[in-house]
CSV table of C-alpha atoms in Angstrom, one decimal:
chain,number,residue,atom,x,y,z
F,17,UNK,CA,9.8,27.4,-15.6
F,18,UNK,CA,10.1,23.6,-16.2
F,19,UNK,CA,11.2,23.5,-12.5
F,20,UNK,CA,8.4,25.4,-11.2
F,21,UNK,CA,5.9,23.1,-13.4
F,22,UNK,CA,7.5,19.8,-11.8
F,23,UNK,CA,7.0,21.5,-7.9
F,24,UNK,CA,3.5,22.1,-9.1
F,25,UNK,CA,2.8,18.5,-10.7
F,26,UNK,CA,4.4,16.9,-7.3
F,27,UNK,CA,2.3,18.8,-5.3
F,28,UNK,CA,-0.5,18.6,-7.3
F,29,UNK,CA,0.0,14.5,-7.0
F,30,UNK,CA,0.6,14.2,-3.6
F,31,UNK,CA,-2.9,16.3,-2.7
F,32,UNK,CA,-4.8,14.4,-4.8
F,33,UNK,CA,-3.9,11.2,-3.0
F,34,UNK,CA,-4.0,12.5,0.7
F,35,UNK,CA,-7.8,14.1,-0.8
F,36,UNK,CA,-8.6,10.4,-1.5
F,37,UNK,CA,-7.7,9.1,1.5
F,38,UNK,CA,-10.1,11.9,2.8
F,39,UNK,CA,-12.4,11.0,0.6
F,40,UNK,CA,-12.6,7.2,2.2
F,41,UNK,CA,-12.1,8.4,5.8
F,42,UNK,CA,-15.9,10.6,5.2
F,43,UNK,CA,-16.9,7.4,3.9
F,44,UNK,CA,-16.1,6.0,6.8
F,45,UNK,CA,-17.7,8.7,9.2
F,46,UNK,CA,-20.4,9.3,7.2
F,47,UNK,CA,-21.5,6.1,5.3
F,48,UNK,CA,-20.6,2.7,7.5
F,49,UNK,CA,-22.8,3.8,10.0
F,50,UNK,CA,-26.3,3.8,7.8
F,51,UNK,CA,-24.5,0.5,6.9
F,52,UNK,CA,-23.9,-0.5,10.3
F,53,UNK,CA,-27.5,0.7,11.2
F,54,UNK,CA,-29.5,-0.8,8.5
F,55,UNK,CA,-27.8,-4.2,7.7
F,56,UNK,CA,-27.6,-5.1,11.9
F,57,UNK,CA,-25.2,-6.9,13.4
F,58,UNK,CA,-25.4,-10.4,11.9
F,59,UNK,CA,-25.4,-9.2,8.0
F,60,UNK,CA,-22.6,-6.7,9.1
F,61,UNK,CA,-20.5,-9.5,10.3
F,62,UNK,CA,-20.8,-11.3,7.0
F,63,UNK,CA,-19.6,-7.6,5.5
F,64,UNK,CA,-16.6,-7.5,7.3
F,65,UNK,CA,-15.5,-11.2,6.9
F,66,UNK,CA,-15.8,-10.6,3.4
F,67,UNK,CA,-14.0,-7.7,3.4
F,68,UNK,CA,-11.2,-9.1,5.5
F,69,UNK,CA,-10.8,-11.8,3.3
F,70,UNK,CA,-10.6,-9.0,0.4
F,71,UNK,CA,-7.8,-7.4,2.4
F,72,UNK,CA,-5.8,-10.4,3.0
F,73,UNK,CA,-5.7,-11.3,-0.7
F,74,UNK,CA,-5.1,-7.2,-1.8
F,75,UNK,CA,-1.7,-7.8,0.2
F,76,UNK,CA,-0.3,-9.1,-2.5
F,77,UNK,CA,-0.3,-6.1,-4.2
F,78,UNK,CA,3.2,-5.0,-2.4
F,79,UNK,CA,5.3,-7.0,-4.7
F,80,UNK,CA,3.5,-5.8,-7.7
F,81,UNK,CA,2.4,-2.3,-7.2
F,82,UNK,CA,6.0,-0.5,-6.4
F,83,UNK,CA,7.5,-2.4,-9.6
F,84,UNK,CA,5.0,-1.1,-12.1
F,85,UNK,CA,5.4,2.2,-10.7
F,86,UNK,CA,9.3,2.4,-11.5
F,87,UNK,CA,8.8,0.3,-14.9
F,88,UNK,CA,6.1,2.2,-15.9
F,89,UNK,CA,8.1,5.5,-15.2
F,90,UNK,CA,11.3,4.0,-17.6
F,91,UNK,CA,9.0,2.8,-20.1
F,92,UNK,CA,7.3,6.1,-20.7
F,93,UNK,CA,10.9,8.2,-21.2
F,94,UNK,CA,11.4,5.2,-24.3
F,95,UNK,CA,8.2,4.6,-25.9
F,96,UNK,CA,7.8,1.1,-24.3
F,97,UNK,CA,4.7,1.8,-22.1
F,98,UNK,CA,2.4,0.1,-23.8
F,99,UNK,CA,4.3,-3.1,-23.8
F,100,UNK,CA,5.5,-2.9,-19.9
F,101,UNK,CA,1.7,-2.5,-19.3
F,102,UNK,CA,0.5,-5.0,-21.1
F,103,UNK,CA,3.4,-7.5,-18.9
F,104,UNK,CA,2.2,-6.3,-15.6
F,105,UNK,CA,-1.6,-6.7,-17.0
F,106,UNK,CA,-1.2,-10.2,-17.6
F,107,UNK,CA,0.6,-10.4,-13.8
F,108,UNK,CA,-2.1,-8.8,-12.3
F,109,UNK,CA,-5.1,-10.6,-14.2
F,110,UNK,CA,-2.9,-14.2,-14.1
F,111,UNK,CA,-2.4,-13.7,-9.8
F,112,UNK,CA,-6.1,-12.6,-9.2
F,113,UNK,CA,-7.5,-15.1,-11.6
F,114,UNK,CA,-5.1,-18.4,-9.8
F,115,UNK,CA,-6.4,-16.5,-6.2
F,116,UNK,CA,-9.7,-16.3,-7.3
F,117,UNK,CA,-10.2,-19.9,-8.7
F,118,UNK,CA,-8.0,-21.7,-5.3
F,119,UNK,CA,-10.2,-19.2,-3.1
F,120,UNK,CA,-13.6,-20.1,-5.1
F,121,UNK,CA,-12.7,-24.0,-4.3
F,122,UNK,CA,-11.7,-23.3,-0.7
F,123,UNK,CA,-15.6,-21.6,-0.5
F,124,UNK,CA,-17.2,-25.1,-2.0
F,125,UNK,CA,-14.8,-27.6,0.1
F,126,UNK,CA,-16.5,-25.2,3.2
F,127,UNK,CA,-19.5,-25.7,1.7
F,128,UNK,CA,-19.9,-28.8,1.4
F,129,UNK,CA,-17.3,-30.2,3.7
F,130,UNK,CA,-17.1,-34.4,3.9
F,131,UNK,CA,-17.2,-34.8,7.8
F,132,UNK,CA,-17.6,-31.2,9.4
F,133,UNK,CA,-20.3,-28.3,9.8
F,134,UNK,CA,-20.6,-26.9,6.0
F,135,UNK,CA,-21.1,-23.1,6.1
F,136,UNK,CA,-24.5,-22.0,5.3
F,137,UNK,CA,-25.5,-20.7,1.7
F,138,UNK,CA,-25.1,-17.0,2.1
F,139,UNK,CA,-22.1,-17.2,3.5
F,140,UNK,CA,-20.8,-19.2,0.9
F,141,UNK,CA,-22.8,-16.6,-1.6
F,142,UNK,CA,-21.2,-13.8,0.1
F,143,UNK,CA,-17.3,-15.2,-0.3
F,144,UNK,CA,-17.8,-16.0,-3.5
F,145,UNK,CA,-19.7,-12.1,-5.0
F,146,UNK,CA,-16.6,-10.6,-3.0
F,147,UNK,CA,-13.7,-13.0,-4.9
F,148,UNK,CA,-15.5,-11.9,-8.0
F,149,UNK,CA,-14.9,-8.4,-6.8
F,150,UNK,CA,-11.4,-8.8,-5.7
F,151,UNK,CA,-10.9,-10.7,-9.4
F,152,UNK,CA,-11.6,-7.3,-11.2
F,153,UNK,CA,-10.7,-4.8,-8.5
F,154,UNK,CA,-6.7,-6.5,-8.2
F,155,UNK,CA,-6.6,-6.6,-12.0
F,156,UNK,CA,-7.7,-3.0,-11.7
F,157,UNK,CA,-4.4,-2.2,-10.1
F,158,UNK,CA,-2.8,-2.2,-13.7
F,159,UNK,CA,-4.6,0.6,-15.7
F,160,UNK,CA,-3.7,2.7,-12.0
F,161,UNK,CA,-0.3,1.6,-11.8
F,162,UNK,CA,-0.2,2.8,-15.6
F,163,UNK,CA,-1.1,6.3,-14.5
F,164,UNK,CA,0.7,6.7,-11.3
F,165,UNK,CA,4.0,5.8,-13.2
F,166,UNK,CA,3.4,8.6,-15.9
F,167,UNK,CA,2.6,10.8,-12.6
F,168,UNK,CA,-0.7,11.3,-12.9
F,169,UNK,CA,-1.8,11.0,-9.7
F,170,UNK,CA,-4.2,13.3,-10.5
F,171,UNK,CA,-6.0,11.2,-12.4
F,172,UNK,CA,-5.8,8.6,-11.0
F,173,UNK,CA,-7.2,9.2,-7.4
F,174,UNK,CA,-10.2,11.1,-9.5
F,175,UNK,CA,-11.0,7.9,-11.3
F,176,UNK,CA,-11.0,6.0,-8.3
F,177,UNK,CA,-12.9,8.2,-6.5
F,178,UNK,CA,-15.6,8.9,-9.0
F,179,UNK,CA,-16.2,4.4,-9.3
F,180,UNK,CA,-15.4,4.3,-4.6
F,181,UNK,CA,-18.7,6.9,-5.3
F,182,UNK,CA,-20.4,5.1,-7.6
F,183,UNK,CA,-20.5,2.0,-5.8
F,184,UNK,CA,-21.1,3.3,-2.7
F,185,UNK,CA,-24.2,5.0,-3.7
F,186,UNK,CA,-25.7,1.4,-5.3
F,187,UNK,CA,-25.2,0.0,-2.2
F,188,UNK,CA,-26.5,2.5,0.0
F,189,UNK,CA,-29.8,2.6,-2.9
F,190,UNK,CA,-30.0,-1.1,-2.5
F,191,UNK,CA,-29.5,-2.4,1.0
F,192,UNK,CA,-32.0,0.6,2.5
F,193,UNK,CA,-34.8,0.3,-0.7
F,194,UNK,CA,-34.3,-3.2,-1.7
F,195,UNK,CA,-33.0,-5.8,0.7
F,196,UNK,CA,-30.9,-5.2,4.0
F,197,UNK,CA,-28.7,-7.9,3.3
F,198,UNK,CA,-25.0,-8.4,3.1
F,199,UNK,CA,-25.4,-9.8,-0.7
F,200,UNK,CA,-27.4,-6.5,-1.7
F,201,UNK,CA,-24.9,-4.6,-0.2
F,202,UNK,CA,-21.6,-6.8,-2.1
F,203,UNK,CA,-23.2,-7.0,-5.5
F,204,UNK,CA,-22.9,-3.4,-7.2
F,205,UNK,CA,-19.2,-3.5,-5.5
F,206,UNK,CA,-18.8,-6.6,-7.5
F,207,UNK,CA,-20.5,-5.0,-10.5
F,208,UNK,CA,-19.6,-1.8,-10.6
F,209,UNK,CA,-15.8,-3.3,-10.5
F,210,UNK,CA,-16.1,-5.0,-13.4
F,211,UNK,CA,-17.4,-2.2,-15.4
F,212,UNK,CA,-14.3,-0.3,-14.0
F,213,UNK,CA,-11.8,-2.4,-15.2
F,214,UNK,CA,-13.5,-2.8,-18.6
F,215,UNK,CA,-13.5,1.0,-19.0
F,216,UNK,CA,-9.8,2.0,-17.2
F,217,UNK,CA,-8.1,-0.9,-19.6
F,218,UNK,CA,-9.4,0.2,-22.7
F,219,UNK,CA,-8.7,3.8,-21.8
F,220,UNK,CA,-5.2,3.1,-21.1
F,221,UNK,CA,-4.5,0.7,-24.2
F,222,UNK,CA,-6.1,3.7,-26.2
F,223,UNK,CA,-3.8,6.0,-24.4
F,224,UNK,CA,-0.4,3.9,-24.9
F,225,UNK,CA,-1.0,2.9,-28.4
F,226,UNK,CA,-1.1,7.0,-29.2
F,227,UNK,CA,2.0,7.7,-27.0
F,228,UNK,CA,4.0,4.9,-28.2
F,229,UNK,CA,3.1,5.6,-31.8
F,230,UNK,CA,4.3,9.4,-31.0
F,231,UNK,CA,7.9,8.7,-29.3
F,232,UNK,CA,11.2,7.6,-31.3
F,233,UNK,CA,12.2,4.0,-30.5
F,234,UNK,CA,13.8,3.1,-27.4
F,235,UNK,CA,17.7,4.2,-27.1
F,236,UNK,CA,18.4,1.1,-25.3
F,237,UNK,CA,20.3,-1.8,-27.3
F,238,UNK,CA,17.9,-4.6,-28.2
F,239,UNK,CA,18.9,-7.1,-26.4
F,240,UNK,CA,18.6,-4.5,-22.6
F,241,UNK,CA,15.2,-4.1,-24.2
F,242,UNK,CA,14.0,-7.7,-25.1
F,243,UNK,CA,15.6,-9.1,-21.7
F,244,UNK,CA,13.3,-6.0,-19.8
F,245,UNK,CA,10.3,-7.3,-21.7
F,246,UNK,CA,10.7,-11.5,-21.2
F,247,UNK,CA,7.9,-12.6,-18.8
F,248,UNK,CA,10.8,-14.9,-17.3
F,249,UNK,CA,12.7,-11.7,-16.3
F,250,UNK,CA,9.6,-10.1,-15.0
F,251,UNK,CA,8.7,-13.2,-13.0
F,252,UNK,CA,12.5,-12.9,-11.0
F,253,UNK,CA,12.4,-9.4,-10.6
F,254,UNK,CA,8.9,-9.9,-9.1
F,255,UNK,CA,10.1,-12.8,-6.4
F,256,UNK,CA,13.3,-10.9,-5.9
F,257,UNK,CA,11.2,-8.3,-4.3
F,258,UNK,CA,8.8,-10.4,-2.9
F,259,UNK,CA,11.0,-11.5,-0.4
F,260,UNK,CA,11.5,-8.4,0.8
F,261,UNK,CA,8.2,-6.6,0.7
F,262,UNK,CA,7.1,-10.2,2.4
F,263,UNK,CA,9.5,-9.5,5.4
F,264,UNK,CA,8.3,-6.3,5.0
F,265,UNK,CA,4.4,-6.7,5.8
F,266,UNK,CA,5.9,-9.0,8.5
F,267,UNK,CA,7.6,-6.5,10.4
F,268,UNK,CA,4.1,-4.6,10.3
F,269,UNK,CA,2.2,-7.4,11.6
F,270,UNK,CA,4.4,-9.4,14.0
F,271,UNK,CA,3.7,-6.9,17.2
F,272,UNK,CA,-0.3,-8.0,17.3
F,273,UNK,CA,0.0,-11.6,16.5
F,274,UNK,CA,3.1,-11.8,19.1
F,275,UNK,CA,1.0,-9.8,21.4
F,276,UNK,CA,-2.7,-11.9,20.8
F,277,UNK,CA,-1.3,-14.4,22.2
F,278,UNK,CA,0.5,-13.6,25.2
F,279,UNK,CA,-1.3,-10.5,26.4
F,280,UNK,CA,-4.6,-10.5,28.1
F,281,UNK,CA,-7.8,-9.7,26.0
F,282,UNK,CA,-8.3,-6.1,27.9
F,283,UNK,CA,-4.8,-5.2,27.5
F,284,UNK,CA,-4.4,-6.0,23.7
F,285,UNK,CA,-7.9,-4.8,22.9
F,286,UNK,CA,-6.3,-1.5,24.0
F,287,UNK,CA,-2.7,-1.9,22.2
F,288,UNK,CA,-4.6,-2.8,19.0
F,289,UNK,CA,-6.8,0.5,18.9
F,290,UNK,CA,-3.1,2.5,19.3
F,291,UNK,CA,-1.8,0.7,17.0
F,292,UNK,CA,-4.9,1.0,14.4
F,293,UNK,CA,-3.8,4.7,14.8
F,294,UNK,CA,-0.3,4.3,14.1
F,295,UNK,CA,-0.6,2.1,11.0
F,296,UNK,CA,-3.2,4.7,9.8
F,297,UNK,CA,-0.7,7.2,10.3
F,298,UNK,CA,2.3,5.4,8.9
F,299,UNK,CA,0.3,4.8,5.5
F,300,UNK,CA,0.7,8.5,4.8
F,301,UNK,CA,3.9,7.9,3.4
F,302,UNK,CA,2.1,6.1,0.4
F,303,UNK,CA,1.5,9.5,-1.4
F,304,UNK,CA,4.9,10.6,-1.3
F,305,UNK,CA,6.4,7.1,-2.2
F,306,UNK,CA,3.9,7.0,-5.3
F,307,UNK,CA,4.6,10.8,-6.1
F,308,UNK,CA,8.8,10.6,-5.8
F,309,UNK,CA,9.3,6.6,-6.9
F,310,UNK,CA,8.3,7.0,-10.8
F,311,UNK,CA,11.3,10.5,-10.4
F,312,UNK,CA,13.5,8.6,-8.9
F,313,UNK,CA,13.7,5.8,-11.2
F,314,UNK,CA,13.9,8.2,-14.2
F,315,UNK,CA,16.3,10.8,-12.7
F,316,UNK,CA,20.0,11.2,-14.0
F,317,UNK,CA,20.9,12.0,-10.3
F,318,UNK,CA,18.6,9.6,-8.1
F,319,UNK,CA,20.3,11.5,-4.9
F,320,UNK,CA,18.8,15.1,-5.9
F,321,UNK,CA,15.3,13.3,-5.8
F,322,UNK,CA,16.2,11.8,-2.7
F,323,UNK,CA,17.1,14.8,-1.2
F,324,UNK,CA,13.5,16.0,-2.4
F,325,UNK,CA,11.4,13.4,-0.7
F,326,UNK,CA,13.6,13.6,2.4
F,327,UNK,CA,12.3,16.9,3.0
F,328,UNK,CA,8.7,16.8,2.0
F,329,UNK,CA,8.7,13.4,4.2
F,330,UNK,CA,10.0,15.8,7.2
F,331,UNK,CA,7.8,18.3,6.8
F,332,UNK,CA,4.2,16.2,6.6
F,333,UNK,CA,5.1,13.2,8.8
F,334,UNK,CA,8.4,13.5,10.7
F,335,UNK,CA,7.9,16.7,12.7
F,336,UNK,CA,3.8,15.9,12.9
F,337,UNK,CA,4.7,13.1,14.5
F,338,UNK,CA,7.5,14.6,16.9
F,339,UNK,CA,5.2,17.2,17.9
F,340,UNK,CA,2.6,14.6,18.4
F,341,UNK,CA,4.6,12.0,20.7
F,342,UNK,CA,5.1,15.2,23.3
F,343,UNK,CA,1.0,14.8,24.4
F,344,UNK,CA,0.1,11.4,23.1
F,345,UNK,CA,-2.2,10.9,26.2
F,346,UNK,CA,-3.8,14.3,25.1
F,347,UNK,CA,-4.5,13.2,21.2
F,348,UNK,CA,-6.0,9.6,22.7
F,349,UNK,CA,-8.5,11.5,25.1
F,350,UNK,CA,-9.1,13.6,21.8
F,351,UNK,CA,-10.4,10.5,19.8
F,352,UNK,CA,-11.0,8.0,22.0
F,353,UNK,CA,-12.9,10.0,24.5
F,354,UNK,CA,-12.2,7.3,27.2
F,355,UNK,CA,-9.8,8.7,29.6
F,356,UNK,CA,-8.6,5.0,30.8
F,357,UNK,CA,-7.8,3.7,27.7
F,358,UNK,CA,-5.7,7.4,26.6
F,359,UNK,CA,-3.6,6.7,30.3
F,360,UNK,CA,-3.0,3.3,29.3
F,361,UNK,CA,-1.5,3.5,26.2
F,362,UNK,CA,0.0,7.0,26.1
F,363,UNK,CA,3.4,5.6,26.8
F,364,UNK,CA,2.8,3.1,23.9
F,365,UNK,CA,1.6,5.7,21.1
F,366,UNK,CA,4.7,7.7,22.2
F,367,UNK,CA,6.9,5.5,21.4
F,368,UNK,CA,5.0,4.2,18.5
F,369,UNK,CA,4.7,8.2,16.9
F,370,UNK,CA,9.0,8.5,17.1
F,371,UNK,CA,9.1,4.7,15.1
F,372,UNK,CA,6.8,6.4,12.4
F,373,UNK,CA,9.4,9.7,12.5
F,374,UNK,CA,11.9,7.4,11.8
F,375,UNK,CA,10.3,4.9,9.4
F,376,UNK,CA,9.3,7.9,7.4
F,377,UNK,CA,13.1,9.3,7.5
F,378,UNK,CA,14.4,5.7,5.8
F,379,UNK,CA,11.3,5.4,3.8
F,380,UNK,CA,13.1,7.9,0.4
F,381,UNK,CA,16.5,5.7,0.7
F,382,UNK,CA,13.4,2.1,0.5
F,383,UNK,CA,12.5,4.1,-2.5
F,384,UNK,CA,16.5,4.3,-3.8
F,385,UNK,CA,17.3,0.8,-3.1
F,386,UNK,CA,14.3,-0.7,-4.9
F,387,UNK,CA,14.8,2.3,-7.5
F,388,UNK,CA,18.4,0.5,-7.7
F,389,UNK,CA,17.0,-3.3,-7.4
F,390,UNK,CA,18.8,-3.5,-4.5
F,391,UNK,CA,16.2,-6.1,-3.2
F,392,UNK,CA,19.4,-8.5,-1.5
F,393,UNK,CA,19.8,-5.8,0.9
F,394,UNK,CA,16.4,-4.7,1.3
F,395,UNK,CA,15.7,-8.2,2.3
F,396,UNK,CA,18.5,-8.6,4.6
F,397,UNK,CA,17.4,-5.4,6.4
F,398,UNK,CA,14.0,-6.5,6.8
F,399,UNK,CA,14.8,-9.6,8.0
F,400,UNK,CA,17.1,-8.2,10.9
F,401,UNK,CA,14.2,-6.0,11.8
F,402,UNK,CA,12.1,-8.8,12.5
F,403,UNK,CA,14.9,-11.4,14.1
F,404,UNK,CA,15.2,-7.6,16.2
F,405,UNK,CA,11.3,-7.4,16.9
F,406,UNK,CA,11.0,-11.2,18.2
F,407,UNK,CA,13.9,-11.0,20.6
F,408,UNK,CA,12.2,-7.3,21.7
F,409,UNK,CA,8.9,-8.7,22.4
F,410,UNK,CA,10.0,-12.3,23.8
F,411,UNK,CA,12.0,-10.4,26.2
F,412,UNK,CA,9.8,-7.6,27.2
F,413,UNK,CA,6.3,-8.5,27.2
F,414,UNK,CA,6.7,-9.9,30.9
F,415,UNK,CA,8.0,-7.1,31.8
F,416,UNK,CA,6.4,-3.6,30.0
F,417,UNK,CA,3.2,-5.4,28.5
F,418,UNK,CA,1.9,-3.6,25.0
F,419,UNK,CA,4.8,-1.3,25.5
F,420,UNK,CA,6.8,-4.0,24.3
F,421,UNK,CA,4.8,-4.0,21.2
F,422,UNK,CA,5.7,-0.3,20.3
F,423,UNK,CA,9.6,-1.0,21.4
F,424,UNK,CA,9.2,-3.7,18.4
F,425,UNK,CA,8.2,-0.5,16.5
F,426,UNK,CA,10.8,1.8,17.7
F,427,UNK,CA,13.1,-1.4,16.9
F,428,UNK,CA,12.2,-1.4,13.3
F,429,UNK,CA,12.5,2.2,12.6
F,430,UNK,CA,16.4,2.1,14.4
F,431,UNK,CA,17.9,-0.4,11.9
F,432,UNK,CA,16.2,1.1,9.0
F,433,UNK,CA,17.5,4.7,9.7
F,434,UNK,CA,21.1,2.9,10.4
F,435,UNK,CA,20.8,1.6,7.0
F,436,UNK,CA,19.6,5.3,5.8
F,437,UNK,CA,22.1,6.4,7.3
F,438,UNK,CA,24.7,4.5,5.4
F,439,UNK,CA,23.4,4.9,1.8
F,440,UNK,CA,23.4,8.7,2.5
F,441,UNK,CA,27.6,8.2,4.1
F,442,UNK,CA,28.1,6.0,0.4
F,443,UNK,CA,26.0,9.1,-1.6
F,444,UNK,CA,28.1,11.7,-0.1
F,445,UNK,CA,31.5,9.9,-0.1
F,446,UNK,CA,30.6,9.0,-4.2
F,447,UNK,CA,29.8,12.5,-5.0
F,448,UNK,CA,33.7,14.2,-4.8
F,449,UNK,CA,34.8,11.6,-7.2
F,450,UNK,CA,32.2,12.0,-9.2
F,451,UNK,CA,33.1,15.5,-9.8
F,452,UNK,CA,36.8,14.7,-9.8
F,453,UNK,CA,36.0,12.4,-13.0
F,454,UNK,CA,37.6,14.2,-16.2
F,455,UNK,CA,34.3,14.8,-19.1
């Protein structure tokens, strides 16, 4: 029974987070264009810088988000959530608040610049409503982080859903019966993120205090326990993984800036639709990772939950995306409707749909080794991928174009899946003499 329960909370997780993505994909469909439409073209560009900005700054995120995840999932087995939350709290509020004030004096030096052209005022009124918005939405990430590690997915997505509607509807109320400006369009995101945070942290301080209060003290010796919780430890255990999920957004992003600058606008205009696609595609591994990690890092037999997430991570991404890379020039026509563009690039998205098969074969074994704080060889990995992805692209640009780009891809998901390849050798070889082991 307690088996059948944990199938039904895993899927139950992983739903609710591909349903959000949904959720922001009709968004998208239905919602940017009345946007789009109503703002025009000059307020929309202000929009998207801001929003770009807002992206670059949520990066970040990778070297906290995957931590709290497996912290918050060994705090909650020993009665320590409420402390591990509060740590990661003051990371996230300390990082957004240092970002927020260096990105709010970057704004006035553009403002009011000594010698060159200053930026005009609703520019400068627009960056600084969306670094207020990015100073509550980061900080945000803690009271999620705190349910995603208890697995509660569920929740989760449906409180972040229920505020993504919210503010969506105040801006669509404003901009079309108020002002079709980008400002009128950024402040209820701004506001409306604030009010989140307010209510999600004292929900989850409510909400440890009570499950703390209700479990036995941790089992751990005090001094395991007073090392976990010293800010100093949490600091090194956050740059030990930094390096590595910094390599790691690098492998991600080194194709299109190699590519910017040494293809010609048509071609790489065409490359970075493709490969739009196939970052949207590769970020469906996030439900899985969110739904397995906080297991894994609890589980008496790590490999067993391995094993799981292998399969599930087979069944919705690697065979989808086999299947896929037999007619990619069919799915391009499909969405792109442009016949020239889907003959062009098919080759690319081929090879580009059998690196996300094999990215999403290593991706359970990333989840071990960080699982493991294994982040010495996660970082060596990544940074062979993308010594790998230079030498790739600087010798076949000349000579394949954008296809180089996805052979950077296929590159990537090579070594990782050699590296999968030998935790899974280690795993079996450990197993017989683990069984061999007298009790």
């Amino acid at each position: 029974m307690m088996q059948r329960s944990s199938r039904r909370l895993l899927v139950i997780n992983i739903a609710s987070s591909y349903a959000n993505f949904g959720l922001m994909a009709l968004i998208t469909l239905l919602v940017v264009p009345v946007y789009v439409h109503t703002l025009g073209a000059a307020q929309w560009g202000l929009v998207a810088l801001c929003m770009t900005l807002q992206g670059v700054l949520f990066s970040i995120d990778v070297a906290l988000g995957p931590l709290m995840l497996r912290d918050i999932a060994r705090a909650t087995q020993q009665g320590r959530q409420a402390s591990v939350h509060q740590r990661f709290l003051r990371l996230y509020v300390g990082v957004a608040l240092g970002l927020f004030v260096l990105a709010q004096l970057a704004v006035s030096a553009l403002h009011n610049p000594p010698l060159a052209t200053p930026i005009d005022d609703e520019l400068a009124l627009a960056l600084r409503i969306v670094l207020v918005q990015f100073l509550f939405q980061f900080s945000n990430n803690a009271a999620i982080g705190f349910w995603n590690g208890q697995e509660r997915q569920g929740f989760a997505n449906q409180r972040l859903a229920v505020f993504l509607l919210i503010k969506h509807g105040l801006a669509v109320l404003l901009v079309t019966q108020w002002s079709a400006t980008a400002i009128a369009y950024l402040i209820p995101f701004a506001l409306v993120c604030a009010i989140e945070f307010v209510v999600n942290q004292l929900l989850v301080r409510r909400e440890a205090t009570v499950a703390s209060k209700a479990l036995a003290p941790s089992a751990l010796p005090m001094a395991e326990v007073m090392r976990d919780d010293s800010l100093g430890g949490q600091w090194r255990d956050v740059l030990g993984f930094a390096w590595a999920a910094g390599l790691g957004v690098l492998t991600t992003q080194i194709d299109r800036i190699y590519l910017s600058l040494t293809l010609p606008a048509a071609q790489f205009g065409v490359y970075f639709v493709i490969c739009s696609l196939m970052l949207s595609l590769l970020h469906l591994q996030v439900p899985i990772h969110r739904a397995f990690l906080p297991r894994m890092a609890t589980a008496a037999a790590p490999s067993d939950v391995l094993a799981a997430m292998l399969r599930v991570s087979v069944l919705l991404l690697v065979l989808p995306c086999l299947l896929m890379a037999v007619f990619p020039q069919t799915l391009l026509w499909l969405w792109l409707h442009d016949a020239g563009i889907a003959a062009a690039g098919a080759e690319s998205f081929r090879l580009m749909l059998i690196a996300i098969a094999l990215i999403a074969l290593f991706s359970p074994f990333g989840s071990l080794l960080l699982s493991q704080q294994r982040y010495r060889l996660m970082t060596a990995m990544n940074a062979a991928v993308v010594v790998l992805q230079v030498l790739l692209l600087w010798v076949f640009v000349p000579r394949l174009g954008m296809s180089a780009g996805a052979l950077a891809w296929l590159g990537c998901g090579a070594i990782q899946v050699s590296v999968a390849v030998i935790i899974w050798r280690s795993i079996r070889r450990a197993a017989p003499q683990a069984s061999r082991t007298p009790r």
